[in-house]
PDB file of C-alpha atoms in Angstrom:
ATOM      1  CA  UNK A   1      53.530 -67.951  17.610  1.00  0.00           C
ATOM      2  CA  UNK A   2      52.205 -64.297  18.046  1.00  0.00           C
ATOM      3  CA  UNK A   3      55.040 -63.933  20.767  1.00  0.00           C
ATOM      4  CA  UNK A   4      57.248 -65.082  18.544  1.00  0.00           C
ATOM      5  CA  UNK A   5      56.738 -62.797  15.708  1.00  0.00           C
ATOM      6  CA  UNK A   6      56.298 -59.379  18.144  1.00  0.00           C
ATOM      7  CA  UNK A   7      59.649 -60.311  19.412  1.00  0.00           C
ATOM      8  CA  UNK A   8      60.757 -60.612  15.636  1.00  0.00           C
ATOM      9  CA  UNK A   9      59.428 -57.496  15.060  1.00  0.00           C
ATOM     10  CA  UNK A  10      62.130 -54.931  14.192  1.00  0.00           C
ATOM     11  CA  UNK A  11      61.527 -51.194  14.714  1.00  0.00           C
ATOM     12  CA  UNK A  12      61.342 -50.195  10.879  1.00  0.00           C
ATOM     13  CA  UNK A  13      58.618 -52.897  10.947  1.00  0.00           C
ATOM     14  CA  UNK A  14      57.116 -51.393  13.947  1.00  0.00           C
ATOM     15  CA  UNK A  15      57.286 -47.736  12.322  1.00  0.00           C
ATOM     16  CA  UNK A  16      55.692 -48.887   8.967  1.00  0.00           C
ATOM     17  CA  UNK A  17      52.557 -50.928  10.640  1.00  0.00           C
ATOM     18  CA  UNK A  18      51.816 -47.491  12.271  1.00  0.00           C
ATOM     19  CA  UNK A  19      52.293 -45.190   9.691  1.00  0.00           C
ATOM     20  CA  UNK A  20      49.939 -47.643   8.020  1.00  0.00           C
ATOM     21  CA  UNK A  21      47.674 -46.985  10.688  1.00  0.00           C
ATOM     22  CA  UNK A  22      47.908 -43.355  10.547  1.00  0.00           C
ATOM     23  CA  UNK A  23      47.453 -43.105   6.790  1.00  0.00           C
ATOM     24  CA  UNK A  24      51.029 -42.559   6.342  1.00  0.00           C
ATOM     25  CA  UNK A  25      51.799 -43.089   1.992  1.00  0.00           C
ATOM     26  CA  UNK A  26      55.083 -41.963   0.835  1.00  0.00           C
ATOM     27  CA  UNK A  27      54.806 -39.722  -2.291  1.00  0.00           C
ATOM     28  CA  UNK A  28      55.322 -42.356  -4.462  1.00  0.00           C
ATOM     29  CA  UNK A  29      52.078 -44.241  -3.030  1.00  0.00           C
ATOM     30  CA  UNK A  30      50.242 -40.507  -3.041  1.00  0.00           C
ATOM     31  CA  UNK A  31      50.770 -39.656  -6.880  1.00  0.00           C
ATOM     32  CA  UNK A  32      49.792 -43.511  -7.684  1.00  0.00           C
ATOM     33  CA  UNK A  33      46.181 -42.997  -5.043  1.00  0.00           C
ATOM     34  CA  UNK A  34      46.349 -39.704  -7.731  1.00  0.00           C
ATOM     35  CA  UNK A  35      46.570 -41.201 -11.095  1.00  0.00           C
ATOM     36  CA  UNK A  36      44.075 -43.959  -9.633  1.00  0.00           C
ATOM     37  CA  UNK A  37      41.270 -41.740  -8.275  1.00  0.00           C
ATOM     38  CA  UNK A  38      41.450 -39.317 -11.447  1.00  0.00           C
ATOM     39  CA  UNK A  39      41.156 -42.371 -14.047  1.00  0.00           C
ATOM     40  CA  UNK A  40      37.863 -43.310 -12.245  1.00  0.00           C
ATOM     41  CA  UNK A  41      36.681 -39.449 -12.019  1.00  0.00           C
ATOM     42  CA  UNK A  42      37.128 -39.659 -15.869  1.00  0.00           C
ATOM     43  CA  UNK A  43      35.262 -42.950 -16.147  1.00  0.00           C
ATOM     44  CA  UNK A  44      32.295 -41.788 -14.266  1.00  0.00           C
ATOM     45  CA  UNK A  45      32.048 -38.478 -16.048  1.00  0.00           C
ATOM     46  CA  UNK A  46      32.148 -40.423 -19.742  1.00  0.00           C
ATOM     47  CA  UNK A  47      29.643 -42.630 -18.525  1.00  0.00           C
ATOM     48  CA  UNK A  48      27.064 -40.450 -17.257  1.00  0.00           C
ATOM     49  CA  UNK A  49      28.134 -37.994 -20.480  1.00  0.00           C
ATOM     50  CA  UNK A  50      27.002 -40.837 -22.516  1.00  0.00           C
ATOM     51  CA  UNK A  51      24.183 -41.272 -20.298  1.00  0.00           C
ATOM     52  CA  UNK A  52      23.400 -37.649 -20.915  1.00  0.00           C
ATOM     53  CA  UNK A  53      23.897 -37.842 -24.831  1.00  0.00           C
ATOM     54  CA  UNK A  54      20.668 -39.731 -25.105  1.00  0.00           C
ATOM     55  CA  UNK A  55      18.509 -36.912 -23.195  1.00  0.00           C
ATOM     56  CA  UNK A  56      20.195 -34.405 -25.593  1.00  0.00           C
ATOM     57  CA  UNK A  57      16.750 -32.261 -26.847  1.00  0.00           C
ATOM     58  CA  UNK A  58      15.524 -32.546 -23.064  1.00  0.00           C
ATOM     59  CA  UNK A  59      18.542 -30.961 -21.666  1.00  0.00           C
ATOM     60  CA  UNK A  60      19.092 -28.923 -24.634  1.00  0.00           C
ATOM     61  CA  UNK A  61      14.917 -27.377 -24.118  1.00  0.00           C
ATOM     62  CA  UNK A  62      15.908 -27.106 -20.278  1.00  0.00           C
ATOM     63  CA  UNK A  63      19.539 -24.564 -20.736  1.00  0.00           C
ATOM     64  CA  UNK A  64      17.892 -22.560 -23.627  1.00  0.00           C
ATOM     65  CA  UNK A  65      14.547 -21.749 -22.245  1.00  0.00           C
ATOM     66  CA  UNK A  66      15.822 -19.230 -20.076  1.00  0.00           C
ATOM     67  CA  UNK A  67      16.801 -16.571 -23.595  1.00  0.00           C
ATOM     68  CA  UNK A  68      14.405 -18.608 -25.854  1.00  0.00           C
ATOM     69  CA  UNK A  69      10.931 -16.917 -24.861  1.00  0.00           C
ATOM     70  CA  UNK A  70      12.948 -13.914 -25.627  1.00  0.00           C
ATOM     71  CA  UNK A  71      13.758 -14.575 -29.691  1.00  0.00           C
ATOM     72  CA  UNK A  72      11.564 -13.036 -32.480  1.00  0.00           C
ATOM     73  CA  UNK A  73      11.095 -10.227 -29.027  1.00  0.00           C
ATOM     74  CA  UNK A  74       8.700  -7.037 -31.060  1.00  0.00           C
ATOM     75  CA  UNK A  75       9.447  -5.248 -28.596  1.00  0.00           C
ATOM     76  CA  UNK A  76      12.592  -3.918 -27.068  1.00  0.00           C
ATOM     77  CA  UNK A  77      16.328  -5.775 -28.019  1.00  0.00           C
ATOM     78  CA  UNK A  78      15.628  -8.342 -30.821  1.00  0.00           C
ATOM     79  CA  UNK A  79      17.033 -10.919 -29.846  1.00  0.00           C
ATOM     80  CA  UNK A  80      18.883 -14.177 -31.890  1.00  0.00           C
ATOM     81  CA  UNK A  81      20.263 -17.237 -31.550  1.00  0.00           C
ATOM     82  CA  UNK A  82      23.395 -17.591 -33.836  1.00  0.00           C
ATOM     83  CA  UNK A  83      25.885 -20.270 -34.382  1.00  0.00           C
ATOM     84  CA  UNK A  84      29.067 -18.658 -35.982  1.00  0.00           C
ATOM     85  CA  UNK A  85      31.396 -21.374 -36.665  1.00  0.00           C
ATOM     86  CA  UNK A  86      30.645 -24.802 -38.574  1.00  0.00           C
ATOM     87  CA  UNK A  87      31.689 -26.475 -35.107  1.00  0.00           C
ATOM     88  CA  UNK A  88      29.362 -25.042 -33.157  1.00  0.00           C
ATOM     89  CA  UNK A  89      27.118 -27.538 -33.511  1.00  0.00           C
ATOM     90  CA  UNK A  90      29.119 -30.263 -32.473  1.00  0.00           C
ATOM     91  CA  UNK A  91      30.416 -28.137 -30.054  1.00  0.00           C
ATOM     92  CA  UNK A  92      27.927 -27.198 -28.553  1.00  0.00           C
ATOM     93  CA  UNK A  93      26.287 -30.543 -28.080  1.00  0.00           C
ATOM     94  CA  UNK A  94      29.542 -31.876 -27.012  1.00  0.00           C
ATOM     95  CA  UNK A  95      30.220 -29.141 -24.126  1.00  0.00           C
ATOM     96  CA  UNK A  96      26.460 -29.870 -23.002  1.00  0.00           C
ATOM     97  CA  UNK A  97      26.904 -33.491 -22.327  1.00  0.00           C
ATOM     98  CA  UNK A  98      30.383 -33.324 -20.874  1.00  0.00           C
ATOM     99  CA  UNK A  99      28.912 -30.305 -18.400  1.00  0.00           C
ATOM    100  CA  UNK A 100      25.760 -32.662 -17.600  1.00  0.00           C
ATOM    101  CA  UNK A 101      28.034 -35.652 -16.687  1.00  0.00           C
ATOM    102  CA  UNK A 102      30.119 -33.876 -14.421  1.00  0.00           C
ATOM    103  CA  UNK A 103      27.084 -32.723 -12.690  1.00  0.00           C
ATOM    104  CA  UNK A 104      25.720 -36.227 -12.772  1.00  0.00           C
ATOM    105  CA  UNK A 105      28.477 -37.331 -11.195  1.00  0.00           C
ATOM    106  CA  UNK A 106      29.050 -35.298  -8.560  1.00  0.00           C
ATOM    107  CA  UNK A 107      28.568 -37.603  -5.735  1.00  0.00           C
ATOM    108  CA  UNK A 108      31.370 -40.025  -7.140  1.00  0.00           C
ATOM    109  CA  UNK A 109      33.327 -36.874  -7.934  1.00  0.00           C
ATOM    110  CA  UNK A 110      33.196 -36.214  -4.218  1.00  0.00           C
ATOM    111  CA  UNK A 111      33.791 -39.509  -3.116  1.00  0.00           C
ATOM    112  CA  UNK A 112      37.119 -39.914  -4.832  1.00  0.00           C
ATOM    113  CA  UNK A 113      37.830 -36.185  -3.480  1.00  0.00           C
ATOM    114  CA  UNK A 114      37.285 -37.414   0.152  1.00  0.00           C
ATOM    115  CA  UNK A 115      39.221 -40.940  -0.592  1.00  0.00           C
ATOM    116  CA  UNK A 116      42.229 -39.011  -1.759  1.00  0.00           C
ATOM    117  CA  UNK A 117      42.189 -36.709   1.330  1.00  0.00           C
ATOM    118  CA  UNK A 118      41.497 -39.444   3.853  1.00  0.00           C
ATOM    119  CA  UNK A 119      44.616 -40.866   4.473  1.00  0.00           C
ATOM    120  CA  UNK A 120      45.276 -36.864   6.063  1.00  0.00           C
ATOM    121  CA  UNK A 121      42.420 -36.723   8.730  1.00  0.00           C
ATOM    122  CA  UNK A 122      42.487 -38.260  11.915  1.00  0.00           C
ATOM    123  CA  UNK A 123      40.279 -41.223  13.320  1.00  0.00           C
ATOM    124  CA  UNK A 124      37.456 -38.503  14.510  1.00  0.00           C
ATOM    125  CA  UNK A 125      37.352 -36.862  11.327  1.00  0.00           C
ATOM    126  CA  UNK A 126      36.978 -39.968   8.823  1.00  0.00           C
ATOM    127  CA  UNK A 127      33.817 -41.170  11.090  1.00  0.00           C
ATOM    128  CA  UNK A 128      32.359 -37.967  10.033  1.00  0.00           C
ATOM    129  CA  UNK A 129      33.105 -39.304   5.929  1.00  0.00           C
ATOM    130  CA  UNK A 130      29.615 -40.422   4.966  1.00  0.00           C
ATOM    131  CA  UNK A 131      27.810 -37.149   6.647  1.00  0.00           C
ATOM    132  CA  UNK A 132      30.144 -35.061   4.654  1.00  0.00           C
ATOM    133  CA  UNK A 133      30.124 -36.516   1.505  1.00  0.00           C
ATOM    134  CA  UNK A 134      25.881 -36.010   1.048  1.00  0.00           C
ATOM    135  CA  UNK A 135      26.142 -33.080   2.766  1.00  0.00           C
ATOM    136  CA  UNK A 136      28.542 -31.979  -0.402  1.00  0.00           C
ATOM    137  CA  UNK A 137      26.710 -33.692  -2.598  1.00  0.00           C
ATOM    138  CA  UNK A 138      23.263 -32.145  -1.412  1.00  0.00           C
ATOM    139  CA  UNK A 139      24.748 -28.274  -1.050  1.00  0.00           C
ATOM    140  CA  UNK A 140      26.127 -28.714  -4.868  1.00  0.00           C
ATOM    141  CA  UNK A 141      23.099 -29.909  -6.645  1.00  0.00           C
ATOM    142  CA  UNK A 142      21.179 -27.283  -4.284  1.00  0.00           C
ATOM    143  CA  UNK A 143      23.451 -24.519  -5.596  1.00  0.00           C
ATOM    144  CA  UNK A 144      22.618 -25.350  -9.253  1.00  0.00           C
ATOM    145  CA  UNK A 145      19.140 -26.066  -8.736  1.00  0.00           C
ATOM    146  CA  UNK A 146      18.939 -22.676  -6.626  1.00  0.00           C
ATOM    147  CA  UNK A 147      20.997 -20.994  -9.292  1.00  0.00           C
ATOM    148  CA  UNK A 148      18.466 -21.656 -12.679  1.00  0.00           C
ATOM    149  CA  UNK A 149      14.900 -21.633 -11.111  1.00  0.00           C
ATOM    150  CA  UNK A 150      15.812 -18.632  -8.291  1.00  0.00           C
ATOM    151  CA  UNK A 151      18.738 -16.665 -10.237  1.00  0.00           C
ATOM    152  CA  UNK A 152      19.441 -17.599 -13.902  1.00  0.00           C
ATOM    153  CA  UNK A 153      16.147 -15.768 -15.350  1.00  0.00           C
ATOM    154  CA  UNK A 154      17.106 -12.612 -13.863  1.00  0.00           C
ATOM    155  CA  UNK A 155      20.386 -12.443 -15.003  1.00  0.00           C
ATOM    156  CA  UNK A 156      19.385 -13.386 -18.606  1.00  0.00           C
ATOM    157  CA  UNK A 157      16.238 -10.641 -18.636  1.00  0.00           C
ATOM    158  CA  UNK A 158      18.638  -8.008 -17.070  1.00  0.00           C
ATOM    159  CA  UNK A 159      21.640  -8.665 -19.628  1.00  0.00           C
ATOM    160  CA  UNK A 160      19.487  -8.633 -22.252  1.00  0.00           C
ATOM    161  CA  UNK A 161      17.324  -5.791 -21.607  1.00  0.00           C
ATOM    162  CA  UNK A 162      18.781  -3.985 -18.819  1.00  0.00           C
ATOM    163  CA  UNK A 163      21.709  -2.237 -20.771  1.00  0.00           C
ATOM    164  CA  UNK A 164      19.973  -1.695 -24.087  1.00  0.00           C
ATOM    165  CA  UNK A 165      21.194   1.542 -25.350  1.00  0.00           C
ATOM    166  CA  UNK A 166      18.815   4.245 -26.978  1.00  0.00           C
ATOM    167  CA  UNK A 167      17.457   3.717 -30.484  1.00  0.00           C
ATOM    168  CA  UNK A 168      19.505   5.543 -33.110  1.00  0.00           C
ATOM    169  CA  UNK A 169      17.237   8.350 -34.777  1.00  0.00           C
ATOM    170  CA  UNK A 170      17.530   7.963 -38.801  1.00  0.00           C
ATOM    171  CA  UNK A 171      17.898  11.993 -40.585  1.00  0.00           C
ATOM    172  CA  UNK A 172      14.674  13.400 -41.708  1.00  0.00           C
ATOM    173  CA  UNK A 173      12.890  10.640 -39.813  1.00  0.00           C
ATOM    174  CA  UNK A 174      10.777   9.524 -36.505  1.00  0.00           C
ATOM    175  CA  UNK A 175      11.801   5.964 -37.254  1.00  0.00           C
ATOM    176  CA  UNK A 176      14.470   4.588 -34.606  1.00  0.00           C
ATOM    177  CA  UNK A 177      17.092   1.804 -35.298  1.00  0.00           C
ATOM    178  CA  UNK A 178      17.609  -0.490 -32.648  1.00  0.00           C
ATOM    179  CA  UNK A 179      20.513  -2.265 -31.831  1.00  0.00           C
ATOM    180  CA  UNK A 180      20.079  -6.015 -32.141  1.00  0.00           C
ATOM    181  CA  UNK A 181      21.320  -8.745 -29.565  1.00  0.00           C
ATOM    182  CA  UNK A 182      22.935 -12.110 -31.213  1.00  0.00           C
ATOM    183  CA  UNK A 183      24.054 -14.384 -28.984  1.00  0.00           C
ATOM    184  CA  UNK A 184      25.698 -17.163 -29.796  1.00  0.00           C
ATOM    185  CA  UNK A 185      25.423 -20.994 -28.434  1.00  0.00           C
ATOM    186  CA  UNK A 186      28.524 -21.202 -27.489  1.00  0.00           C
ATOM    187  CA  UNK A 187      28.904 -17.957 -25.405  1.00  0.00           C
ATOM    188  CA  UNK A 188      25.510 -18.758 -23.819  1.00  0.00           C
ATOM    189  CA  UNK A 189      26.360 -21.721 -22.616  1.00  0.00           C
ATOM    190  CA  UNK A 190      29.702 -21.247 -21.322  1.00  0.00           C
ATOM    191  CA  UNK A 191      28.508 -18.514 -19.276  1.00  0.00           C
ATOM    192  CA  UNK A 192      24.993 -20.584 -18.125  1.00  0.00           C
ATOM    193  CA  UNK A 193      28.065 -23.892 -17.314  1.00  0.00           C
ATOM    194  CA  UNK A 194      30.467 -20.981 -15.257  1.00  0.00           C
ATOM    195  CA  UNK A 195      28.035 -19.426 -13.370  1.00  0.00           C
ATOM    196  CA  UNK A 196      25.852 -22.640 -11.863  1.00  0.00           C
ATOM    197  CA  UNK A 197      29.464 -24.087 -11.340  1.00  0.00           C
ATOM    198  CA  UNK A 198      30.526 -20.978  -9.568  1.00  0.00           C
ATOM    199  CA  UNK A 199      26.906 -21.512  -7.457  1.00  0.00           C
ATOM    200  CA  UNK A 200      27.556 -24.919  -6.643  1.00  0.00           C
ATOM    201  CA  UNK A 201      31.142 -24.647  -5.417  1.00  0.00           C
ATOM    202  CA  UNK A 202      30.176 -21.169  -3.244  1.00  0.00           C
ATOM    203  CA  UNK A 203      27.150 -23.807  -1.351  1.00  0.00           C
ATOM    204  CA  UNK A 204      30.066 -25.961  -0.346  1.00  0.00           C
ATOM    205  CA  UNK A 205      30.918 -23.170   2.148  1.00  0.00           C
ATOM    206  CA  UNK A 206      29.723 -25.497   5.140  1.00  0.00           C
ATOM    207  CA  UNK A 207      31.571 -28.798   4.538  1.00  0.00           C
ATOM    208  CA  UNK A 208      34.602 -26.838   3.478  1.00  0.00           C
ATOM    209  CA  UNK A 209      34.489 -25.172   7.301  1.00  0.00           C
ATOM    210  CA  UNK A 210      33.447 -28.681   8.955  1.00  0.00           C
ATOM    211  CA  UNK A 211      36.931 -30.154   7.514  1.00  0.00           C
ATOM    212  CA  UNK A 212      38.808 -27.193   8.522  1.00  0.00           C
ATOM    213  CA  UNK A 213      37.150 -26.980  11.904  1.00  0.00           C
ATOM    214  CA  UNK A 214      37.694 -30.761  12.093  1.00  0.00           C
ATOM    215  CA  UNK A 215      41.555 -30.416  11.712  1.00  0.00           C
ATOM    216  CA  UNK A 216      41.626 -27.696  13.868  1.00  0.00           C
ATOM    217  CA  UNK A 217      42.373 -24.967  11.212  1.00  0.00           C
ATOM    218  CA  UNK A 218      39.602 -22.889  11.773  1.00  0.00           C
ATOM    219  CA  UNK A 219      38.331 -21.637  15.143  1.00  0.00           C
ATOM    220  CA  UNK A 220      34.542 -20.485  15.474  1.00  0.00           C
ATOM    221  CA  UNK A 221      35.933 -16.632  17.106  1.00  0.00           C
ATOM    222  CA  UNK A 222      37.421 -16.768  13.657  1.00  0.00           C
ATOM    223  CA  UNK A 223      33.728 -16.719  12.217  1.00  0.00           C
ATOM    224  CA  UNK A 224      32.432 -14.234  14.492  1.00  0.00           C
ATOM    225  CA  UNK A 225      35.360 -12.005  14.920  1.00  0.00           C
ATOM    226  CA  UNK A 226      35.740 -11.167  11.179  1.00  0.00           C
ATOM    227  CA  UNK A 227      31.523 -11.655  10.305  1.00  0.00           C
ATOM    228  CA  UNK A 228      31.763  -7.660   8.807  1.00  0.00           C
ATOM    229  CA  UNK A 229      34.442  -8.482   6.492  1.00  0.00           C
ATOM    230  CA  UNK A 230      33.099 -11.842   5.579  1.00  0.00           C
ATOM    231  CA  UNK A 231      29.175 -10.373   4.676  1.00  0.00           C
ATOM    232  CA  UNK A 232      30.947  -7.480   2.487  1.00  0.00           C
ATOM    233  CA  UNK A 233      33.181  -9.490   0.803  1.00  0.00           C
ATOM    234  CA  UNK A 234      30.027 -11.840  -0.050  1.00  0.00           C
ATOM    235  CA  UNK A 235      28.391  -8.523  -1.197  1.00  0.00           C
ATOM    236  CA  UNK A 236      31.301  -7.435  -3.493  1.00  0.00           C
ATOM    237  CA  UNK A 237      32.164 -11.011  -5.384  1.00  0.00           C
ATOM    238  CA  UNK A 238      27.612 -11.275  -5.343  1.00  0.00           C
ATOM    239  CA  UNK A 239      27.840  -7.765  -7.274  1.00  0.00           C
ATOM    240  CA  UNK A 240      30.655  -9.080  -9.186  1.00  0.00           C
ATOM    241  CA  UNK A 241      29.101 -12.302 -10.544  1.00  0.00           C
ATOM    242  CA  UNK A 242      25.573 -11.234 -11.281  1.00  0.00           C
ATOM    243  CA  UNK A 243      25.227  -7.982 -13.290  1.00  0.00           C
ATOM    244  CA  UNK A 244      24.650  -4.418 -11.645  1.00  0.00           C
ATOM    245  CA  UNK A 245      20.820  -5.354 -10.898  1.00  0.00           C
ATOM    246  CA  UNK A 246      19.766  -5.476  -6.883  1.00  0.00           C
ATOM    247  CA  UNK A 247      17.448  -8.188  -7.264  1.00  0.00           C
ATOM    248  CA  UNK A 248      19.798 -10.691  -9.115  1.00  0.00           C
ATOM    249  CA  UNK A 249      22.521  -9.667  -6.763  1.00  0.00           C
ATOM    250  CA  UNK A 250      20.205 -10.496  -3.264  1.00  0.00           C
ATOM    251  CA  UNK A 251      19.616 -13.395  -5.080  1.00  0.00           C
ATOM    252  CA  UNK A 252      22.955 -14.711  -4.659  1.00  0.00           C
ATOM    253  CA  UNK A 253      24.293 -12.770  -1.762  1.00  0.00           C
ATOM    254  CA  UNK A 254      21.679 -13.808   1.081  1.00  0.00           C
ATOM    255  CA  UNK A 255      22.233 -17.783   0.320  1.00  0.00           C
ATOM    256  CA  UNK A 256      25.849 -16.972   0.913  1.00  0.00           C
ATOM    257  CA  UNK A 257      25.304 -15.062   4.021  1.00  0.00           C
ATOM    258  CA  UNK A 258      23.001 -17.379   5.341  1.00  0.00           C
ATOM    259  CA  UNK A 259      25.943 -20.246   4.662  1.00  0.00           C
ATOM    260  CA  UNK A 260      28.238 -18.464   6.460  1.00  0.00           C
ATOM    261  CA  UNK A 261      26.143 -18.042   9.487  1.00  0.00           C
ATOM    262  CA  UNK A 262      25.052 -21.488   9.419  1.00  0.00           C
ATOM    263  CA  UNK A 263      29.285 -22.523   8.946  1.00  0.00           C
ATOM    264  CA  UNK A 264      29.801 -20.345  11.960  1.00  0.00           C
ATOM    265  CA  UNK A 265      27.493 -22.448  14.265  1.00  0.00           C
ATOM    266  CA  UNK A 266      28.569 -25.679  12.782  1.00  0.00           C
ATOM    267  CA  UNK A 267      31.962 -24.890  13.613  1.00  0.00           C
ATOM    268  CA  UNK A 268      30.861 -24.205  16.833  1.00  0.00           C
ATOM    269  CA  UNK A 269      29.277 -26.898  17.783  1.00  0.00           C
ATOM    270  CA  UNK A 270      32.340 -28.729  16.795  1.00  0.00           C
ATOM    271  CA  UNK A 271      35.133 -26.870  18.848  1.00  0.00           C
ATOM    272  CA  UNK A 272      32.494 -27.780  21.911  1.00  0.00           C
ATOM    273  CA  UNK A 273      31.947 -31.185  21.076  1.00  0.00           C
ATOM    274  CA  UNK A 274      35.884 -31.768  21.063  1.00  0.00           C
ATOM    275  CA  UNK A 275      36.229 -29.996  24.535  1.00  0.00           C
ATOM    276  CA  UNK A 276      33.609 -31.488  26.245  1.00  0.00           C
ATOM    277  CA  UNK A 277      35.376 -35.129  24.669  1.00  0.00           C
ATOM    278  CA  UNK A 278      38.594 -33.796  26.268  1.00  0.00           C
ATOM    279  CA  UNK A 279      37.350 -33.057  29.282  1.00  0.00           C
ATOM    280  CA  UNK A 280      35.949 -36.461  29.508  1.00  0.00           C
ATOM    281  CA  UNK A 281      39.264 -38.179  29.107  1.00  0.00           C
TER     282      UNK A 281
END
């Protein structure tokens, strides 16, 4: 019977059962893996939004604390909290639970990343699926943790305080008029969702070299032949991103450096893994 239907076997039948193998999907199949793997990224990120909606106040308390001690401020920039639009409300709450359920789910997020991109990794690579997916999962949620409790509070104190300008002097008086800070909800919190996104993305460095290394895009004399560049370009997008304040701008920069070092080694460690498994055969 098996006999039988090898001989049977015709070569486009042949050359579809291994493409099939391979991971082989015409574009057809790759827009519909798409469409598919985006409809669940949606679903998980309403769910866990809805999920989030019910620990609005908690969330809420945990974003604003960072410019709250600093309204009704005697001394230095007064400081307020303004909402300037009648949607701001709703907006507001609406951006905050959306921005909580993507975070939420992350790990799915990155799971349906990985599926989409599987069918274009080789054998070796997909074994290493499950390591890379926590990995990216664990780097992420480290970035945005890292982010509020070891960056967030200096950036906030700095642009709040750090380019006050000078009292203006009122005519025929000592008393001083200072210039008052109102920030609204919506401003805040874009720019608190941007930069702990642009945190947890920059972590990533690692698995993002591991998949390159694994494919054989990236070679580890890459790393160490261009480590100059790479540390002052870390310095210049650090300075960039955080405001013109050394402290806020180590804060952010070391991490980075010490994820590039750590992607150099990795990558290492990979490119002699794969030669010592060649030499074997």
């Amino acid at each position: 019977m098996n006999s039988s239907d090898s001989g049977n076997e015709t070569p486009d039948d042949y050359l579809k059962k291994l493409r099939a193998q391979q991971g082989y999907m015409p574009v057809g199949d790759h827009f519909d893996e798409l469409r598919k793997r985006l409809i669940f990224t949606i679903l998980y990120v309403i769910i866990f939004s809805i999920a989030a909606s019910f620990f609005y106040e908690m969330i809420w308390q945990f974003l604003m604390g960072p410019v709250a001690k600093f309204v009704g401020n005697t001394s230095g920039t007064p400081v307020k909290i303004i909402a300037t639009k009648l949607t701001d409300f709703f907006a507001v709450k609406f951006k905050l639970i959306i921005f909580t359920g993507v975070l939420a789910a992350t790990p799915l997020i990155i799971w349906e990343i990985w599926g989409f991109m599987l069918p274009a990794f080789s054998g070796k690579t997909r074994k290493w699926g499950w390591g890379i997916i926590v990995a990216a999962t664990a780097l992420f949620w480290g970035g945005v943790i890292f982010c509020r409790f070891g960056v967030w509070d200096l950036v906030a104190e700095m642009l709040i305080f750090g380019w006050t300008p000078p009292g203006i002097s009122i005519e025929n008086t000592t008393e001083l008029v200072q210039a008052e800070l109102h920030i609204t909800m919506a401003d805040y919190l874009s720019m608190f969702f941007a930069f702990h996104f642009a945190f947890g993305v920059s972590f990533e460095m690692p698995v993002v070299s591991v998949i390159l290394a694994l494919t054989g895009i990236l070679k580890a004399k890459m790393f160490w032949a261009n480590w100059r560049m790479a540390i002052l370009v870390i310095a210049v997008v650090s300075a960039i991103l955080t405001p013109a304040d050394i402290l806020s701008m180590l804060a952010m920069m070391v991490p980075l450096v010490i994820l590039f070092l750590l992607s150099g080694l990795l990558v290492g460690m990979i490119e002699k893994n794969s030669k010592e498994d060649e030499n074997a055969t």
